[in-house]
Amino acid sequence: MIISDELLQKLSLAKHVMVLTGAGISAESGVPTFRGTNGLWSKLSPEELASFDAFLKNPELVTEWYKQRREIARDARPNTAHLALVEMESMFPDFTLVTQNIDNLHRRAGSKNIVELHGNMEKNYCIGCGKRYDGDVFEMIGSFRCEKCGGLIRPDIVWFGEMLPPDAWDSAEGAARGAEAIFVVGTSAVVYPAAELPLTVKRNGGKLVEVNIEATPLSGSADASFIGPASMILPEIVNKIRELRGAAGRTT
Ligand code: OAD
Ligand code: ZN
């Protein structure tokens, strides 16, 4: 692992720390990513599956697709990268985990202060009356039609062309303005506004540490860039920080 002692020291003393994760952190749990040769978007068209128009045109198809993805995510288990972030949360007094993932694996791993920028596929709501349906709608009512008003029930996630949930975005941006460091893990960093967050941290004087199996558009701005699987690298980073904090006699 190549990281300067000075940067490691700085990270270990930080109080305000944030993390931005993307699909790559769940790849080793068996949840497919979006881009790349085996990514979902290499085989399927986002326009036909991940937009409100697509949903209105073919609600059965879109609902079925999310049902399949929900099953994959439910069968998956958090990996050592998710778990390293749980430990990281316990090390810093102010820690925010911002994720673009909708797979729930951070929550299942035990992370607490999670900001879900793109929603969560365990949540759904009726586009007619707003009634909420958490979990698998088919399992619950055997239909994607609302039992109250007959409206279509959609997953509570962000589709192409849609705004991010304003509260989630405000929390993420607020964290980015005050963060002394951001760890960016397993994201191609091409989807905005999520990809803006690391740059906000940098503009405000914070450090950027990237963990990815390949370089991304952010790599040039990173203070340290680790090329390799998150499941190996994140536990190593957390171990290093734990050692340094232990050496400095810190408990929180
Ligand atoms: P992508 O599929 O675009 O990128 C996944 C990233 O993870 C790539 O940069 C890979 O190199 C990296 N990666 C893969 N395996 C890894 C591993 N084991 N360890 C570390 N890194 C690894 O996924 P996102 O960046 O999350 O949006 O995509 C952003 C958004 O685009 C998603 O939230 C989704 C999608 O369209 C919505 O659905 C709104
Ligand atoms: Zn309804």
PDB file of N, CA and C in Angstrom, residues 87-182:
ATOM      1  N   GLU A  87     -16.248  -0.258  10.914  1.00  0.00           N
ATOM      2  CA  GLU A  87     -15.209   0.051  11.899  1.00  0.00           C
ATOM      3  C   GLU A  87     -14.741   1.502  11.763  1.00  0.00           C
ATOM      4  N   MET A  88     -14.627   1.942  10.529  1.00  0.00           N
ATOM      5  CA  MET A  88     -14.199   3.337  10.316  1.00  0.00           C
ATOM      6  C   MET A  88     -15.170   4.302  11.006  1.00  0.00           C
ATOM      7  N   GLU A  89     -16.448   3.990  10.939  1.00  0.00           N
ATOM      8  CA  GLU A  89     -17.451   4.868  11.568  1.00  0.00           C
ATOM      9  C   GLU A  89     -17.197   5.010  13.065  1.00  0.00           C
ATOM     10  N   SER A  90     -16.704   3.926  13.682  1.00  0.00           N
ATOM     11  CA  SER A  90     -16.483   3.974  15.135  1.00  0.00           C
ATOM     12  C   SER A  90     -15.201   4.740  15.483  1.00  0.00           C
ATOM     13  N   MET A  91     -14.382   5.025  14.485  1.00  0.00           N
ATOM     14  CA  MET A  91     -13.091   5.690  14.760  1.00  0.00           C
ATOM     15  C   MET A  91     -13.168   7.201  14.748  1.00  0.00           C
ATOM     16  N   PHE A  92     -14.127   7.745  14.013  1.00  0.00           N
ATOM     17  CA  PHE A  92     -14.162   9.193  13.835  1.00  0.00           C
ATOM     18  C   PHE A  92     -15.428   9.774  14.469  1.00  0.00           C
ATOM     19  N   PRO A  93     -15.289  10.906  15.163  1.00  0.00           N
ATOM     20  CA  PRO A  93     -16.450  11.489  15.843  1.00  0.00           C
ATOM     21  C   PRO A  93     -17.553  11.915  14.870  1.00  0.00           C
ATOM     22  N   ASP A  94     -17.165  12.341  13.672  1.00  0.00           N
ATOM     23  CA  ASP A  94     -18.175  12.775  12.705  1.00  0.00           C
ATOM     24  C   ASP A  94     -17.907  12.011  11.405  1.00  0.00           C
ATOM     25  N   PHE A  95     -18.779  11.068  11.118  1.00  0.00           N
ATOM     26  CA  PHE A  95     -18.535  10.180   9.982  1.00  0.00           C
ATOM     27  C   PHE A  95     -19.825  10.042   9.174  1.00  0.00           C
ATOM     28  N   THR A  96     -19.728  10.290   7.882  1.00  0.00           N
ATOM     29  CA  THR A  96     -20.908  10.160   7.013  1.00  0.00           C
ATOM     30  C   THR A  96     -20.582   9.227   5.860  1.00  0.00           C
ATOM     31  N   LEU A  97     -21.412   8.232   5.703  1.00  0.00           N
ATOM     32  CA  LEU A  97     -21.243   7.290   4.595  1.00  0.00           C
ATOM     33  C   LEU A  97     -22.295   7.605   3.537  1.00  0.00           C
ATOM     34  N   VAL A  98     -21.844   8.175   2.433  1.00  0.00           N
ATOM     35  CA  VAL A  98     -22.757   8.507   1.339  1.00  0.00           C
ATOM     36  C   VAL A  98     -22.642   7.405   0.309  1.00  0.00           C
ATOM     37  N   THR A  99     -23.765   6.814  -0.046  1.00  0.00           N
ATOM     38  CA  THR A  99     -23.701   5.733  -1.040  1.00  0.00           C
ATOM     39  C   THR A  99     -24.621   6.011  -2.214  1.00  0.00           C
ATOM     40  N   GLN A 100     -24.157   5.563  -3.385  1.00  0.00           N
ATOM     41  CA  GLN A 100     -25.020   5.610  -4.575  1.00  0.00           C
ATOM     42  C   GLN A 100     -25.745   4.278  -4.717  1.00  0.00           C
ATOM     43  N   ASN A 101     -25.413   3.331  -3.858  1.00  0.00           N
ATOM     44  CA  ASN A 101     -25.985   1.989  -4.005  1.00  0.00           C
ATOM     45  C   ASN A 101     -27.381   1.914  -3.392  1.00  0.00           C
ATOM     46  N   ILE A 102     -28.179   1.043  -3.991  1.00  0.00           N
ATOM     47  CA  ILE A 102     -29.551   0.895  -3.506  1.00  0.00           C
ATOM     48  C   ILE A 102     -29.740  -0.502  -2.921  1.00  0.00           C
ATOM     49  N   ASP A 103     -28.605  -1.206  -2.678  1.00  0.00           N
ATOM     50  CA  ASP A 103     -28.677  -2.631  -2.335  1.00  0.00           C
ATOM     51  C   ASP A 103     -28.787  -2.929  -0.841  1.00  0.00           C
ATOM     52  N   ASN A 104     -28.733  -1.892   0.005  1.00  0.00           N
ATOM     53  CA  ASN A 104     -28.924  -2.081   1.453  1.00  0.00           C
ATOM     54  C   ASN A 104     -27.751  -2.760   2.168  1.00  0.00           C
ATOM     55  N   LEU A 105     -26.659  -3.038   1.465  1.00  0.00           N
ATOM     56  CA  LEU A 105     -25.587  -3.824   2.104  1.00  0.00           C
ATOM     57  C   LEU A 105     -24.850  -3.039   3.189  1.00  0.00           C
ATOM     58  N   HIS A 106     -24.766  -1.729   3.053  1.00  0.00           N
ATOM     59  CA  HIS A 106     -24.118  -0.956   4.133  1.00  0.00           C
ATOM     60  C   HIS A 106     -24.936  -1.066   5.424  1.00  0.00           C
ATOM     61  N   ARG A 107     -26.230  -0.945   5.285  1.00  0.00           N
ATOM     62  CA  ARG A 107     -27.089  -1.022   6.479  1.00  0.00           C
ATOM     63  C   ARG A 107     -26.993  -2.421   7.095  1.00  0.00           C
ATOM     64  N   ARG A 108     -27.035  -3.430   6.223  1.00  0.00           N
ATOM     65  CA  ARG A 108     -26.960  -4.806   6.745  1.00  0.00           C
ATOM     66  C   ARG A 108     -25.605  -5.097   7.383  1.00  0.00           C
ATOM     67  N   ALA A 109     -24.558  -4.420   6.907  1.00  0.00           N
ATOM     68  CA  ALA A 109     -23.232  -4.620   7.519  1.00  0.00           C
ATOM     69  C   ALA A 109     -23.182  -3.998   8.905  1.00  0.00           C
ATOM     70  N   GLY A 110     -24.000  -2.953   9.128  1.00  0.00           N
ATOM     71  CA  GLY A 110     -24.012  -2.318  10.451  1.00  0.00           C
ATOM     72  C   GLY A 110     -23.638  -0.850  10.449  1.00  0.00           C
ATOM     73  N   SER A 111     -23.419  -0.262   9.264  1.00  0.00           N
ATOM     74  CA  SER A 111     -23.151   1.183   9.222  1.00  0.00           C
ATOM     75  C   SER A 111     -24.399   1.926   9.691  1.00  0.00           C
ATOM     76  N   LYS A 112     -24.175   3.074  10.337  1.00  0.00           N
ATOM     77  CA  LYS A 112     -25.315   3.803  10.924  1.00  0.00           C
ATOM     78  C   LYS A 112     -25.636   5.096  10.177  1.00  0.00           C
ATOM     79  N   ASN A 113     -24.645   5.949  10.067  1.00  0.00           N
ATOM     80  CA  ASN A 113     -24.929   7.255   9.470  1.00  0.00           C
ATOM     81  C   ASN A 113     -24.782   7.180   7.942  1.00  0.00           C
ATOM     82  N   ILE A 114     -25.838   6.642   7.316  1.00  0.00           N
ATOM     83  CA  ILE A 114     -25.788   6.383   5.869  1.00  0.00           C
ATOM     84  C   ILE A 114     -26.681   7.390   5.145  1.00  0.00           C
ATOM     85  N   VAL A 115     -26.155   7.969   4.084  1.00  0.00           N
ATOM     86  CA  VAL A 115     -26.973   8.823   3.223  1.00  0.00           C
ATOM     87  C   VAL A 115     -27.147   8.090   1.900  1.00  0.00           C
ATOM     88  N   GLU A 116     -28.384   7.740   1.591  1.00  0.00           N
ATOM     89  CA  GLU A 116     -28.644   6.999   0.349  1.00  0.00           C
ATOM     90  C   GLU A 116     -29.025   7.985  -0.745  1.00  0.00           C
ATOM     91  N   LEU A 117     -28.053   8.286  -1.602  1.00  0.00           N
ATOM     92  CA  LEU A 117     -28.272   9.321  -2.618  1.00  0.00           C
ATOM     93  C   LEU A 117     -29.235   8.878  -3.710  1.00  0.00           C
ATOM     94  N   HIS A 118     -29.228   7.580  -4.015  1.00  0.00           N
ATOM     95  CA  HIS A 118     -30.056   7.098  -5.125  1.00  0.00           C
ATOM     96  C   HIS A 118     -31.228   6.245  -4.654  1.00  0.00           C
ATOM     97  N   GLY A 119     -31.565   6.348  -3.375  1.00  0.00           N
ATOM     98  CA  GLY A 119     -32.712   5.616  -2.843  1.00  0.00           C
ATOM     99  C   GLY A 119     -32.327   4.236  -2.339  1.00  0.00           C
ATOM    100  N   ASN A 120     -33.366   3.407  -2.206  1.00  0.00           N
ATOM    101  CA  ASN A 120     -33.165   2.069  -1.629  1.00  0.00           C
ATOM    102  C   ASN A 120     -34.206   1.137  -2.233  1.00  0.00           C
ATOM    103  N   MET A 121     -33.749   0.009  -2.764  1.00  0.00           N
ATOM    104  CA  MET A 121     -34.719  -0.828  -3.491  1.00  0.00           C
ATOM    105  C   MET A 121     -35.631  -1.654  -2.598  1.00  0.00           C
ATOM    106  N   GLU A 122     -35.464  -1.550  -1.302  1.00  0.00           N
ATOM    107  CA  GLU A 122     -36.431  -2.192  -0.404  1.00  0.00           C
ATOM    108  C   GLU A 122     -37.637  -1.274  -0.154  1.00  0.00           C
ATOM    109  N   LYS A 123     -37.596  -0.070  -0.727  1.00  0.00           N
ATOM    110  CA  LYS A 123     -38.691   0.875  -0.488  1.00  0.00           C
ATOM    111  C   LYS A 123     -39.433   1.172  -1.785  1.00  0.00           C
ATOM    112  N   ASN A 124     -40.736   1.332  -1.687  1.00  0.00           N
ATOM    113  CA  ASN A 124     -41.565   1.631  -2.860  1.00  0.00           C
ATOM    114  C   ASN A 124     -42.658   2.606  -2.441  1.00  0.00           C
ATOM    115  N   TYR A 125     -43.232   3.285  -3.419  1.00  0.00           N
ATOM    116  CA  TYR A 125     -44.407   4.120  -3.102  1.00  0.00           C
ATOM    117  C   TYR A 125     -45.317   4.221  -4.314  1.00  0.00           C
ATOM    118  N   CYS A 126     -46.592   4.543  -4.028  1.00  0.00           N
ATOM    119  CA  CYS A 126     -47.593   4.645  -5.093  1.00  0.00           C
ATOM    120  C   CYS A 126     -47.480   6.013  -5.746  1.00  0.00           C
ATOM    121  N   ILE A 127     -47.457   6.040  -7.076  1.00  0.00           N
ATOM    122  CA  ILE A 127     -47.322   7.336  -7.755  1.00  0.00           C
ATOM    123  C   ILE A 127     -48.652   8.078  -7.762  1.00  0.00           C
ATOM    124  N   GLY A 128     -49.756   7.372  -7.397  1.00  0.00           N
ATOM    125  CA  GLY A 128     -51.057   8.035  -7.341  1.00  0.00           C
ATOM    126  C   GLY A 128     -51.283   8.744  -6.016  1.00  0.00           C
ATOM    127  N   CYS A 129     -51.157   8.016  -4.918  1.00  0.00           N
ATOM    128  CA  CYS A 129     -51.523   8.574  -3.614  1.00  0.00           C
ATOM    129  C   CYS A 129     -50.339   8.668  -2.654  1.00  0.00           C
ATOM    130  N   GLY A 130     -49.195   8.161  -3.052  1.00  0.00           N
ATOM    131  CA  GLY A 130     -48.004   8.291  -2.197  1.00  0.00           C
ATOM    132  C   GLY A 130     -47.889   7.219  -1.125  1.00  0.00           C
ATOM    133  N   LYS A 131     -48.909   6.308  -1.019  1.00  0.00           N
ATOM    134  CA  LYS A 131     -48.819   5.261   0.015  1.00  0.00           C
ATOM    135  C   LYS A 131     -47.505   4.491  -0.134  1.00  0.00           C
ATOM    136  N   ARG A 132     -46.877   4.229   1.034  1.00  0.00           N
ATOM    137  CA  ARG A 132     -45.572   3.571   0.988  1.00  0.00           C
ATOM    138  C   ARG A 132     -45.711   2.056   1.149  1.00  0.00           C
ATOM    139  N   TYR A 133     -44.876   1.351   0.432  1.00  0.00           N
ATOM    140  CA  TYR A 133     -44.846  -0.114   0.518  1.00  0.00           C
ATOM    141  C   TYR A 133     -43.389  -0.524   0.689  1.00  0.00           C
ATOM    142  N   ASP A 134     -42.994  -0.868   1.896  1.00  0.00           N
ATOM    143  CA  ASP A 134     -41.599  -1.263   2.079  1.00  0.00           C
ATOM    144  C   ASP A 134     -41.450  -2.771   1.922  1.00  0.00           C
ATOM    145  N   GLY A 135     -40.370  -3.208   1.294  1.00  0.00           N
ATOM    146  CA  GLY A 135     -40.146  -4.627   1.047  1.00  0.00           C
ATOM    147  C   GLY A 135     -40.527  -4.981  -0.377  1.00  0.00           C
ATOM    148  N   ASP A 136     -40.879  -6.217  -0.594  1.00  0.00           N
ATOM    149  CA  ASP A 136     -41.227  -6.681  -1.927  1.00  0.00           C
ATOM    150  C   ASP A 136     -42.734  -6.540  -2.132  1.00  0.00           C
ATOM    151  N   VAL A 137     -43.112  -5.655  -3.062  1.00  0.00           N
ATOM    152  CA  VAL A 137     -44.536  -5.370  -3.252  1.00  0.00           C
ATOM    153  C   VAL A 137     -45.305  -6.619  -3.663  1.00  0.00           C
ATOM    154  N   PHE A 138     -44.715  -7.399  -4.575  1.00  0.00           N
ATOM    155  CA  PHE A 138     -45.400  -8.607  -5.026  1.00  0.00           C
ATOM    156  C   PHE A 138     -45.666  -9.557  -3.870  1.00  0.00           C
ATOM    157  N   GLU A 139     -44.621  -9.702  -3.019  1.00  0.00           N
ATOM    158  CA  GLU A 139     -44.790 -10.580  -1.854  1.00  0.00           C
ATOM    159  C   GLU A 139     -45.931 -10.096  -0.978  1.00  0.00           C
ATOM    160  N   MET A 140     -46.040  -8.769  -0.889  1.00  0.00           N
ATOM    161  CA  MET A 140     -47.021  -8.216   0.048  1.00  0.00           C
ATOM    162  C   MET A 140     -48.440  -8.226  -0.496  1.00  0.00           C
ATOM    163  N   ILE A 141     -48.621  -7.719  -1.731  1.00  0.00           N
ATOM    164  CA  ILE A 141     -49.994  -7.588  -2.213  1.00  0.00           C
ATOM    165  C   ILE A 141     -50.218  -8.287  -3.557  1.00  0.00           C
ATOM    166  N   GLY A 142     -49.176  -8.954  -4.066  1.00  0.00           N
ATOM    167  CA  GLY A 142     -49.333  -9.743  -5.294  1.00  0.00           C
ATOM    168  C   GLY A 142     -49.584  -8.907  -6.531  1.00  0.00           C
ATOM    169  N   SER A 143     -49.227  -7.627  -6.497  1.00  0.00           N
ATOM    170  CA  SER A 143     -49.495  -6.756  -7.636  1.00  0.00           C
ATOM    171  C   SER A 143     -48.617  -5.526  -7.543  1.00  0.00           C
ATOM    172  N   PHE A 144     -48.453  -4.794  -8.660  1.00  0.00           N
ATOM    173  CA  PHE A 144     -47.752  -3.523  -8.547  1.00  0.00           C
ATOM    174  C   PHE A 144     -48.752  -2.374  -8.593  1.00  0.00           C
ATOM    175  N   ARG A 145     -50.038  -2.708  -8.367  1.00  0.00           N
ATOM    176  CA  ARG A 145     -51.075  -1.684  -8.291  1.00  0.00           C
ATOM    177  C   ARG A 145     -51.394  -1.396  -6.827  1.00  0.00           C
ATOM    178  N   CYS A 146     -51.518  -0.145  -6.493  1.00  0.00           N
ATOM    179  CA  CYS A 146     -51.772   0.275  -5.114  1.00  0.00           C
ATOM    180  C   CYS A 146     -53.108  -0.267  -4.619  1.00  0.00           C
ATOM    181  N   GLU A 147     -53.125  -0.837  -3.397  1.00  0.00           N
ATOM    182  CA  GLU A 147     -54.376  -1.402  -2.879  1.00  0.00           C
ATOM    183  C   GLU A 147     -55.342  -0.307  -2.452  1.00  0.00           C
ATOM    184  N   LYS A 148     -54.823   0.911  -2.304  1.00  0.00           N
ATOM    185  CA  LYS A 148     -55.690   2.010  -1.864  1.00  0.00           C
ATOM    186  C   LYS A 148     -56.328   2.719  -3.064  1.00  0.00           C
ATOM    187  N   CYS A 149     -55.510   3.054  -4.073  1.00  0.00           N
ATOM    188  CA  CYS A 149     -56.040   3.882  -5.170  1.00  0.00           C
ATOM    189  C   CYS A 149     -55.872   3.247  -6.551  1.00  0.00           C
ATOM    190  N   GLY A 150     -55.212   2.107  -6.632  1.00  0.00           N
ATOM    191  CA  GLY A 150     -55.037   1.465  -7.946  1.00  0.00           C
ATOM    192  C   GLY A 150     -53.894   2.045  -8.766  1.00  0.00           C
ATOM    193  N   GLY A 151     -53.193   3.041  -8.209  1.00  0.00           N
ATOM    194  CA  GLY A 151     -52.061   3.656  -8.925  1.00  0.00           C
ATOM    195  C   GLY A 151     -50.888   2.693  -9.019  1.00  0.00           C
ATOM    196  N   LEU A 152     -49.927   3.055  -9.853  1.00  0.00           N
ATOM    197  CA  LEU A 152     -48.735   2.215 -10.005  1.00  0.00           C
ATOM    198  C   LEU A 152     -47.798   2.402  -8.811  1.00  0.00           C
ATOM    199  N   ILE A 153     -47.239   1.292  -8.355  1.00  0.00           N
ATOM    200  CA  ILE A 153     -46.277   1.365  -7.253  1.00  0.00           C
ATOM    201  C   ILE A 153     -44.864   1.296  -7.852  1.00  0.00           C
ATOM    202  N   ARG A 154     -44.055   2.287  -7.542  1.00  0.00           N
ATOM    203  CA  ARG A 154     -42.692   2.337  -8.095  1.00  0.00           C
ATOM    204  C   ARG A 154     -41.657   2.179  -6.989  1.00  0.00           C
ATOM    205  N   PRO A 155     -40.463   1.711  -7.352  1.00  0.00           N
ATOM    206  CA  PRO A 155     -39.395   1.677  -6.345  1.00  0.00           C
ATOM    207  C   PRO A 155     -38.969   3.098  -5.973  1.00  0.00           C
ATOM    208  N   ASP A 156     -38.618   3.281  -4.713  1.00  0.00           N
ATOM    209  CA  ASP A 156     -38.221   4.603  -4.219  1.00  0.00           C
ATOM    210  C   ASP A 156     -36.730   4.813  -4.482  1.00  0.00           C
ATOM    211  N   ILE A 157     -36.431   4.892  -5.767  1.00  0.00           N
ATOM    212  CA  ILE A 157     -35.043   5.088  -6.160  1.00  0.00           C
ATOM    213  C   ILE A 157     -34.987   6.197  -7.204  1.00  0.00           C
ATOM    214  N   VAL A 158     -33.792   6.662  -7.475  1.00  0.00           N
ATOM    215  CA  VAL A 158     -33.628   7.768  -8.421  1.00  0.00           C
ATOM    216  C   VAL A 158     -33.376   7.186  -9.805  1.00  0.00           C
ATOM    217  N   TRP A 159     -34.239   7.563 -10.749  1.00  0.00           N
ATOM    218  CA  TRP A 159     -34.051   7.115 -12.126  1.00  0.00           C
ATOM    219  C   TRP A 159     -33.385   8.204 -12.951  1.00  0.00           C
ATOM    220  N   PHE A 160     -32.919   7.828 -14.134  1.00  0.00           N
ATOM    221  CA  PHE A 160     -32.295   8.818 -15.008  1.00  0.00           C
ATOM    222  C   PHE A 160     -33.266   9.975 -15.239  1.00  0.00           C
ATOM    223  N   GLY A 161     -32.725  11.163 -15.154  1.00  0.00           N
ATOM    224  CA  GLY A 161     -33.539  12.360 -15.376  1.00  0.00           C
ATOM    225  C   GLY A 161     -34.255  12.840 -14.126  1.00  0.00           C
ATOM    226  N   GLU A 162     -34.132  12.121 -13.012  1.00  0.00           N
ATOM    227  CA  GLU A 162     -34.831  12.534 -11.792  1.00  0.00           C
ATOM    228  C   GLU A 162     -33.885  13.231 -10.819  1.00  0.00           C
ATOM    229  N   MET A 163     -34.492  14.060  -9.970  1.00  0.00           N
ATOM    230  CA  MET A 163     -33.723  14.765  -8.933  1.00  0.00           C
ATOM    231  C   MET A 163     -33.339  13.785  -7.832  1.00  0.00           C
ATOM    232  N   LEU A 164     -32.244  14.063  -7.158  1.00  0.00           N
ATOM    233  CA  LEU A 164     -31.911  13.276  -5.959  1.00  0.00           C
ATOM    234  C   LEU A 164     -32.850  13.720  -4.841  1.00  0.00           C
ATOM    235  N   PRO A 165     -33.098  12.832  -3.850  1.00  0.00           N
ATOM    236  CA  PRO A 165     -33.914  13.270  -2.703  1.00  0.00           C
ATOM    237  C   PRO A 165     -33.226  14.475  -2.048  1.00  0.00           C
ATOM    238  N   PRO A 166     -33.949  15.613  -1.917  1.00  0.00           N
ATOM    239  CA  PRO A 166     -33.284  16.846  -1.460  1.00  0.00           C
ATOM    240  C   PRO A 166     -32.612  16.702  -0.095  1.00  0.00           C
ATOM    241  N   ASP A 167     -33.227  15.990   0.845  1.00  0.00           N
ATOM    242  CA  ASP A 167     -32.616  15.861   2.180  1.00  0.00           C
ATOM    243  C   ASP A 167     -31.294  15.112   2.091  1.00  0.00           C
ATOM    244  N   ALA A 168     -31.290  14.043   1.287  1.00  0.00           N
ATOM    245  CA  ALA A 168     -30.077  13.241   1.147  1.00  0.00           C
ATOM    246  C   ALA A 168     -28.969  14.086   0.521  1.00  0.00           C
ATOM    247  N   TRP A 169     -29.334  14.838  -0.503  1.00  0.00           N
ATOM    248  CA  TRP A 169     -28.310  15.655  -1.164  1.00  0.00           C
ATOM    249  C   TRP A 169     -27.764  16.718  -0.207  1.00  0.00           C
ATOM    250  N   ASP A 170     -28.669  17.367   0.560  1.00  0.00           N
ATOM    251  CA  ASP A 170     -28.219  18.400   1.508  1.00  0.00           C
ATOM    252  C   ASP A 170     -27.252  17.798   2.528  1.00  0.00           C
ATOM    253  N   SER A 171     -27.581  16.611   3.051  1.00  0.00           N
ATOM    254  CA  SER A 171     -26.683  15.981   4.037  1.00  0.00           C
ATOM    255  C   SER A 171     -25.336  15.667   3.415  1.00  0.00           C
ATOM    256  N   ALA A 172     -25.368  15.142   2.185  1.00  0.00           N
ATOM    257  CA  ALA A 172     -24.117  14.747   1.527  1.00  0.00           C
ATOM    258  C   ALA A 172     -23.255  15.975   1.243  1.00  0.00           C
ATOM    259  N   GLU A 173     -23.895  17.016   0.760  1.00  0.00           N
ATOM    260  CA  GLU A 173     -23.132  18.221   0.421  1.00  0.00           C
ATOM    261  C   GLU A 173     -22.594  18.902   1.669  1.00  0.00           C
ATOM    262  N   GLY A 174     -23.419  18.910   2.724  1.00  0.00           N
ATOM    263  CA  GLY A 174     -22.989  19.491   3.998  1.00  0.00           C
ATOM    264  C   GLY A 174     -21.769  18.751   4.529  1.00  0.00           C
ATOM    265  N   ALA A 175     -21.822  17.432   4.461  1.00  0.00           N
ATOM    266  CA  ALA A 175     -20.685  16.621   4.923  1.00  0.00           C
ATOM    267  C   ALA A 175     -19.454  16.941   4.082  1.00  0.00           C
ATOM    268  N   ALA A 176     -19.649  17.099   2.779  1.00  0.00           N
ATOM    269  CA  ALA A 176     -18.505  17.342   1.882  1.00  0.00           C
ATOM    270  C   ALA A 176     -17.850  18.690   2.181  1.00  0.00           C
ATOM    271  N   ARG A 177     -18.667  19.682   2.549  1.00  0.00           N
ATOM    272  CA  ARG A 177     -18.084  21.009   2.826  1.00  0.00           C
ATOM    273  C   ARG A 177     -17.211  20.985   4.063  1.00  0.00           C
ATOM    274  N   GLY A 178     -17.572  20.108   5.025  1.00  0.00           N
ATOM    275  CA  GLY A 178     -16.809  20.110   6.278  1.00  0.00           C
ATOM    276  C   GLY A 178     -15.817  18.965   6.416  1.00  0.00           C
ATOM    277  N   ALA A 179     -15.734  18.107   5.396  1.00  0.00           N
ATOM    278  CA  ALA A 179     -14.911  16.896   5.565  1.00  0.00           C
ATOM    279  C   ALA A 179     -13.413  17.196   5.449  1.00  0.00           C
ATOM    280  N   GLU A 180     -12.657  16.661   6.388  1.00  0.00           N
ATOM    281  CA  GLU A 180     -11.196  16.762   6.286  1.00  0.00           C
ATOM    282  C   GLU A 180     -10.675  15.721   5.307  1.00  0.00           C
ATOM    283  N   ALA A 181     -11.461  14.669   5.105  1.00  0.00           N
ATOM    284  CA  ALA A 181     -11.044  13.637   4.159  1.00  0.00           C
ATOM    285  C   ALA A 181     -12.266  12.913   3.613  1.00  0.00           C
ATOM    286  N   ILE A 182     -12.154  12.507   2.348  1.00  0.00           N
ATOM    287  CA  ILE A 182     -13.193  11.661   1.751  1.00  0.00           C
ATOM    288  C   ILE A 182     -12.518  10.425   1.152  1.00  0.00           C
TER     289      ILE A 182
END
